[in-house]
Short mmCIF file of C-alpha atoms and ligand atoms in Angstrom, two decimals:
data_model
loop_
_atom_site.label_atom_id
_atom_site.label_comp_id
_atom_site.label_asym_id
_atom_site.label_seq_id
_atom_site.Cartn_x
_atom_site.Cartn_y
_atom_site.Cartn_z
CA MET A 1 -13.16 -71.99 -13.05
CA HIS A 2 -14.06 -73.02 -9.49
CA VAL A 3 -16.85 -75.47 -9.00
CA PHE A 4 -19.37 -73.85 -6.67
CA ASP A 5 -22.61 -75.18 -5.38
CA THR A 6 -24.78 -72.71 -7.26
CA ALA A 7 -27.81 -73.93 -5.26
CA ILE A 8 -26.46 -71.75 -2.46
CA LEU A 9 -27.26 -68.71 -4.62
CA GLN A 10 -30.92 -69.66 -4.40
CA LYS A 11 -30.70 -68.89 -0.68
CA ARG A 12 -28.32 -65.96 -0.61
CA PHE A 13 -28.34 -64.04 -3.88
CA ILE A 14 -30.71 -61.13 -4.58
CA VAL A 15 -30.78 -58.79 -7.57
CA LEU A 16 -32.17 -55.28 -8.10
CA GLU A 17 -33.15 -54.40 -11.67
CA GLY A 18 -34.68 -51.50 -13.54
CA LEU A 19 -34.26 -48.56 -15.89
CA ASP A 20 -31.52 -46.00 -15.35
CA GLY A 21 -32.99 -43.57 -12.84
CA ALA A 22 -35.33 -46.13 -11.26
CA GLY A 23 -33.49 -45.94 -7.93
CA THR A 24 -31.85 -49.38 -7.60
CA THR A 25 -28.52 -47.94 -6.46
CA THR A 26 -30.15 -45.86 -3.68
CA GLN A 27 -32.19 -48.85 -2.55
CA LEU A 28 -29.17 -51.13 -2.55
CA ARG A 29 -27.46 -48.82 -0.04
CA LEU A 30 -30.58 -48.63 2.16
CA LEU A 31 -31.03 -52.40 2.06
CA GLU A 32 -27.40 -52.89 3.05
CA GLN A 33 -27.93 -50.55 6.05
CA ASN A 34 -31.18 -52.25 7.04
CA MET A 35 -29.55 -55.68 6.92
CA ALA A 36 -26.56 -54.45 8.94
CA GLN A 37 -28.97 -53.20 11.64
CA ARG A 38 -30.32 -56.75 11.86
CA GLY A 39 -26.80 -58.18 12.07
CA ILE A 40 -27.05 -59.69 8.58
CA SER A 41 -23.77 -59.51 6.72
CA CYS A 42 -24.45 -58.27 3.23
CA TRP A 43 -22.17 -57.88 0.20
CA ALA A 44 -23.49 -55.13 -2.03
CA THR A 45 -22.17 -55.32 -5.57
CA ALA A 46 -23.03 -54.12 -9.08
CA GLU A 47 -22.76 -54.74 -12.81
CA PRO A 48 -20.98 -53.58 -14.83
CA THR A 49 -18.26 -54.38 -12.26
CA ASN A 50 -15.20 -52.32 -11.39
CA LEU A 51 -13.01 -55.10 -12.82
CA PRO A 52 -11.08 -54.47 -16.07
CA SER A 53 -13.98 -55.99 -18.05
CA GLY A 54 -16.44 -53.61 -16.40
CA GLN A 55 -14.17 -50.62 -16.92
CA LEU A 56 -13.98 -51.38 -20.62
CA ILE A 57 -17.78 -51.56 -20.76
CA ARG A 58 -18.07 -48.17 -19.02
CA ARG A 59 -15.79 -46.58 -21.62
CA ILE A 60 -18.02 -47.97 -24.36
CA LEU A 61 -21.17 -46.73 -22.58
CA ALA A 62 -19.59 -43.29 -22.19
CA GLY A 63 -19.05 -43.21 -25.96
CA ASP A 64 -15.21 -43.21 -25.76
CA ILE A 65 -14.97 -46.43 -27.79
CA THR A 66 -17.38 -47.63 -30.47
CA VAL A 67 -17.96 -51.35 -31.01
CA ASP A 68 -20.66 -53.53 -32.53
CA PRO A 69 -23.70 -54.05 -30.20
CA GLY A 70 -23.04 -57.81 -30.26
CA THR A 71 -19.56 -57.17 -28.85
CA VAL A 72 -21.14 -55.24 -25.97
CA ALA A 73 -23.45 -58.20 -25.26
CA HIS A 74 -20.41 -60.52 -25.11
CA LEU A 75 -18.51 -58.11 -22.86
CA PHE A 76 -21.39 -57.90 -20.38
CA ALA A 77 -21.53 -61.71 -20.30
CA ALA A 78 -17.75 -61.92 -19.74
CA ASP A 79 -17.93 -59.31 -16.99
CA ARG A 80 -20.80 -61.26 -15.40
CA HIS A 81 -18.87 -64.53 -15.57
CA GLU A 82 -15.99 -62.97 -13.65
CA HIS A 83 -18.45 -61.33 -11.24
CA VAL A 84 -20.09 -64.67 -10.42
CA TYR A 85 -17.17 -67.11 -10.55
CA GLY A 86 -14.05 -64.96 -10.21
CA HIS A 87 -11.91 -64.37 -7.15
CA ASN A 88 -13.89 -62.48 -4.50
CA GLY A 89 -17.00 -62.83 -6.63
CA ILE A 90 -20.67 -63.57 -6.00
CA ALA A 91 -20.29 -67.36 -5.58
CA GLU A 92 -17.41 -66.95 -3.16
CA HIS A 93 -19.24 -64.41 -0.97
CA ALA A 94 -22.42 -66.50 -0.93
CA ALA A 95 -20.45 -69.64 -0.07
CA ALA A 96 -18.89 -67.72 2.84
CA GLY A 97 -22.39 -67.16 4.21
CA GLN A 98 -23.02 -63.56 3.17
CA LEU A 99 -26.19 -62.24 1.64
CA VAL A 100 -25.16 -61.01 -1.83
CA VAL A 101 -27.17 -58.19 -3.42
CA SER A 102 -26.32 -57.05 -6.93
CA ASP A 103 -27.41 -53.86 -8.64
CA ARG A 104 -28.19 -55.47 -12.07
CA TYR A 105 -27.57 -58.99 -13.41
CA VAL A 106 -28.81 -61.22 -16.25
CA LEU A 107 -32.13 -59.40 -16.69
CA SER A 108 -30.27 -56.16 -17.55
CA SER A 109 -28.59 -57.89 -20.49
CA LEU A 110 -31.85 -59.45 -21.65
CA ALA A 111 -33.53 -56.02 -21.50
CA TYR A 112 -30.83 -53.61 -22.79
CA GLN A 113 -28.98 -55.90 -25.20
CA GLY A 114 -32.36 -57.42 -26.09
CA VAL A 115 -33.15 -53.99 -27.54
CA THR A 116 -29.75 -53.27 -29.13
CA CYS A 117 -29.08 -56.80 -30.53
CA GLY A 118 -32.48 -58.50 -30.50
CA PRO A 119 -33.38 -61.03 -27.77
CA SER A 120 -31.68 -64.13 -29.15
CA LEU A 121 -27.97 -63.28 -28.62
CA PRO A 122 -28.31 -62.07 -24.99
CA TRP A 123 -30.50 -65.08 -24.24
CA GLN A 124 -27.82 -67.44 -25.62
CA LEU A 125 -25.03 -65.68 -23.74
CA ASN A 126 -26.86 -65.61 -20.41
CA ARG A 127 -28.76 -68.84 -20.21
CA HIS A 128 -26.16 -70.65 -18.09
CA PHE A 129 -25.76 -68.08 -15.34
CA PRO A 130 -27.17 -69.21 -12.02
CA MET A 131 -30.62 -68.04 -11.05
CA PRO A 132 -30.79 -65.62 -8.11
CA GLY A 133 -33.12 -66.47 -5.22
CA LEU A 134 -35.02 -63.24 -5.71
CA THR A 135 -35.10 -60.39 -8.25
CA PHE A 136 -36.75 -57.01 -7.67
CA LEU A 137 -37.80 -55.29 -10.88
CA PHE A 138 -38.19 -51.54 -10.36
CA ASP A 139 -40.71 -50.24 -12.84
CA LEU A 140 -40.91 -46.53 -13.65
CA ASP A 141 -42.32 -44.35 -16.40
CA PRO A 142 -39.27 -43.56 -18.63
CA GLN A 143 -40.22 -39.87 -18.59
CA GLU A 144 -39.94 -39.79 -14.79
CA ALA A 145 -36.70 -41.82 -14.96
CA ALA A 146 -35.32 -39.30 -17.49
CA ARG A 147 -36.32 -36.40 -15.22
CA ARG A 148 -34.37 -37.98 -12.36
CA LEU A 149 -31.36 -38.55 -14.63
CA CYS A 150 -31.30 -34.87 -15.64
CA GLU A 151 -30.08 -34.19 -12.12
CA ARG A 152 -26.98 -36.26 -12.83
CA THR A 153 -23.85 -34.86 -14.43
CA HIS A 154 -22.70 -37.70 -16.65
CA ARG A 155 -24.91 -39.43 -19.19
CA GLU A 156 -24.45 -42.73 -20.96
CA ILE A 157 -25.44 -43.98 -24.40
CA TYR A 158 -28.48 -45.97 -23.21
CA GLU A 159 -30.15 -43.10 -21.40
CA GLU A 160 -32.17 -41.50 -24.22
CA LEU A 161 -35.93 -41.58 -23.78
CA THR A 162 -36.80 -43.66 -26.87
CA MET A 163 -34.28 -46.27 -25.88
CA GLN A 164 -35.55 -46.32 -22.30
CA ARG A 165 -39.12 -46.91 -23.48
CA LYS A 166 -38.01 -49.93 -25.48
CA VAL A 167 -35.91 -51.21 -22.58
CA ARG A 168 -38.86 -50.93 -20.19
CA ALA A 169 -41.02 -53.05 -22.50
CA MET A 170 -38.20 -55.56 -22.98
CA TYR A 171 -37.70 -55.78 -19.20
CA GLN A 172 -41.36 -56.81 -18.81
CA ARG A 173 -41.20 -59.30 -21.67
CA MET A 174 -37.96 -60.92 -20.48
CA ALA A 175 -39.11 -60.96 -16.84
CA ARG A 176 -42.12 -63.04 -17.91
CA ARG A 177 -39.82 -65.37 -19.82
CA LEU A 178 -37.56 -65.86 -16.82
CA GLU A 179 -40.54 -66.44 -14.53
CA GLN A 180 -41.62 -69.26 -16.82
CA ARG A 181 -38.21 -70.77 -16.14
CA GLY A 182 -38.61 -70.54 -12.37
CA TRP A 183 -37.16 -67.12 -11.55
CA ARG A 184 -38.85 -65.34 -8.65
CA ILE A 185 -39.39 -61.71 -9.64
CA ILE A 186 -41.11 -59.06 -7.50
CA ARG A 187 -42.24 -55.88 -9.28
CA ILE A 188 -41.71 -52.62 -7.44
CA ASP A 189 -43.54 -49.40 -8.30
CA ALA A 190 -40.44 -47.18 -8.40
CA SER A 191 -42.55 -43.99 -8.30
CA LEU A 192 -43.25 -44.63 -4.60
CA GLU A 193 -41.39 -42.73 -1.85
CA ILE A 194 -37.83 -43.89 -1.16
CA ASP A 195 -38.68 -44.93 2.41
CA THR A 196 -41.76 -46.85 1.32
CA ILE A 197 -39.75 -48.85 -1.21
CA ALA A 198 -36.97 -49.45 1.35
CA ALA A 199 -39.57 -50.85 3.79
CA ILE A 200 -41.04 -53.16 1.12
CA LEU A 201 -37.59 -54.45 0.20
CA LYS A 202 -36.61 -55.00 3.81
CA ARG A 203 -39.76 -57.02 4.52
CA GLU A 204 -39.45 -59.11 1.36
CA VAL A 205 -35.77 -59.84 1.95
CA LEU A 206 -36.32 -60.83 5.58
CA ASP A 207 -39.17 -63.13 4.47
CA PHE A 208 -36.91 -64.57 1.80
CA LEU A 209 -34.11 -65.26 4.29
CA ALA A 210 -36.57 -66.88 6.71
CA SER A 211 -38.11 -69.14 4.04
P1 LIG B 1 -25.64 -48.45 -14.26
O1 LIG B 1 -26.28 -49.37 -13.28
O2 LIG B 1 -26.42 -47.25 -14.70
O3 LIG B 1 -24.22 -48.02 -13.74
P2 LIG B 1 -23.82 -46.57 -13.20
O4 LIG B 1 -24.94 -46.15 -12.28
O5 LIG B 1 -22.54 -46.83 -12.48
O6 LIG B 1 -23.69 -45.70 -14.42
O7 LIG B 1 -25.27 -49.33 -15.53
C1 LIG B 1 -24.72 -48.73 -16.66
C2 LIG B 1 -25.52 -49.10 -17.87
O8 LIG B 1 -25.24 -50.43 -18.26
C3 LIG B 1 -27.02 -48.98 -17.75
O9 LIG B 1 -27.50 -48.11 -18.77
C4 LIG B 1 -27.52 -50.37 -18.01
C5 LIG B 1 -26.41 -50.99 -18.81
N1 LIG B 1 -26.34 -52.45 -18.74
C6 LIG B 1 -26.57 -53.19 -19.90
O10 LIG B 1 -26.86 -52.62 -20.96
N2 LIG B 1 -26.46 -54.54 -19.86
C7 LIG B 1 -26.12 -55.21 -18.73
O11 LIG B 1 -26.04 -56.46 -18.73
C8 LIG B 1 -25.87 -54.44 -17.54
C9 LIG B 1 -25.45 -55.13 -16.29
C10 LIG B 1 -25.98 -53.07 -17.59
#
């Protein structure tokens, strides 16, 4: 494992979080474009990754393979470790001076696996990952999120409404816990118009980079 100055992530690492259907992926693309227009080099990335660990996770989420929920929690943590410290990963991109923006990170595990395994295992598995400089938590009524997901073709095991309600509550609970440990988390009302949210994100990120 490379030794990186993880303090650099405090300056250059941003995360987008929220329920399936909350719009993080759309906003990641818009943020990337907005940063490019300002000449800011941005590496947009996501978890689960496209690495072998992430591909295995996607097969589990699609229901092709069944494993114990605790195994899923470990796999997400392993995928995250590679994402942060592996070749071409988050730490490397940030050290090279890029702004790194990830669609999901530690808070996703605390929220989703917090529901499927209880909070203690995901907390144990994730407590050593470096803190991002800024996290946006997209909050949306699960019914509205489910309506948006209906427009998609493929569905995953975590997308049922009851599960999403629990995940939303766990997101709020775990976000408060992380804030007590120094994480900076900005809540976004994900029911707002796409352009309105994009403008909020752009302003907050530019402020963050200037601070
Ligand atoms: P998602 O962002 O929806 O990927 P895609 O849009 O490519 O399908 O992520 C897939 C699912 O993984 C989503 O339901 C949230 C879940 N997830 C966890 O349960 N724990 C985690 O740590 C992460 C990163 C994601």
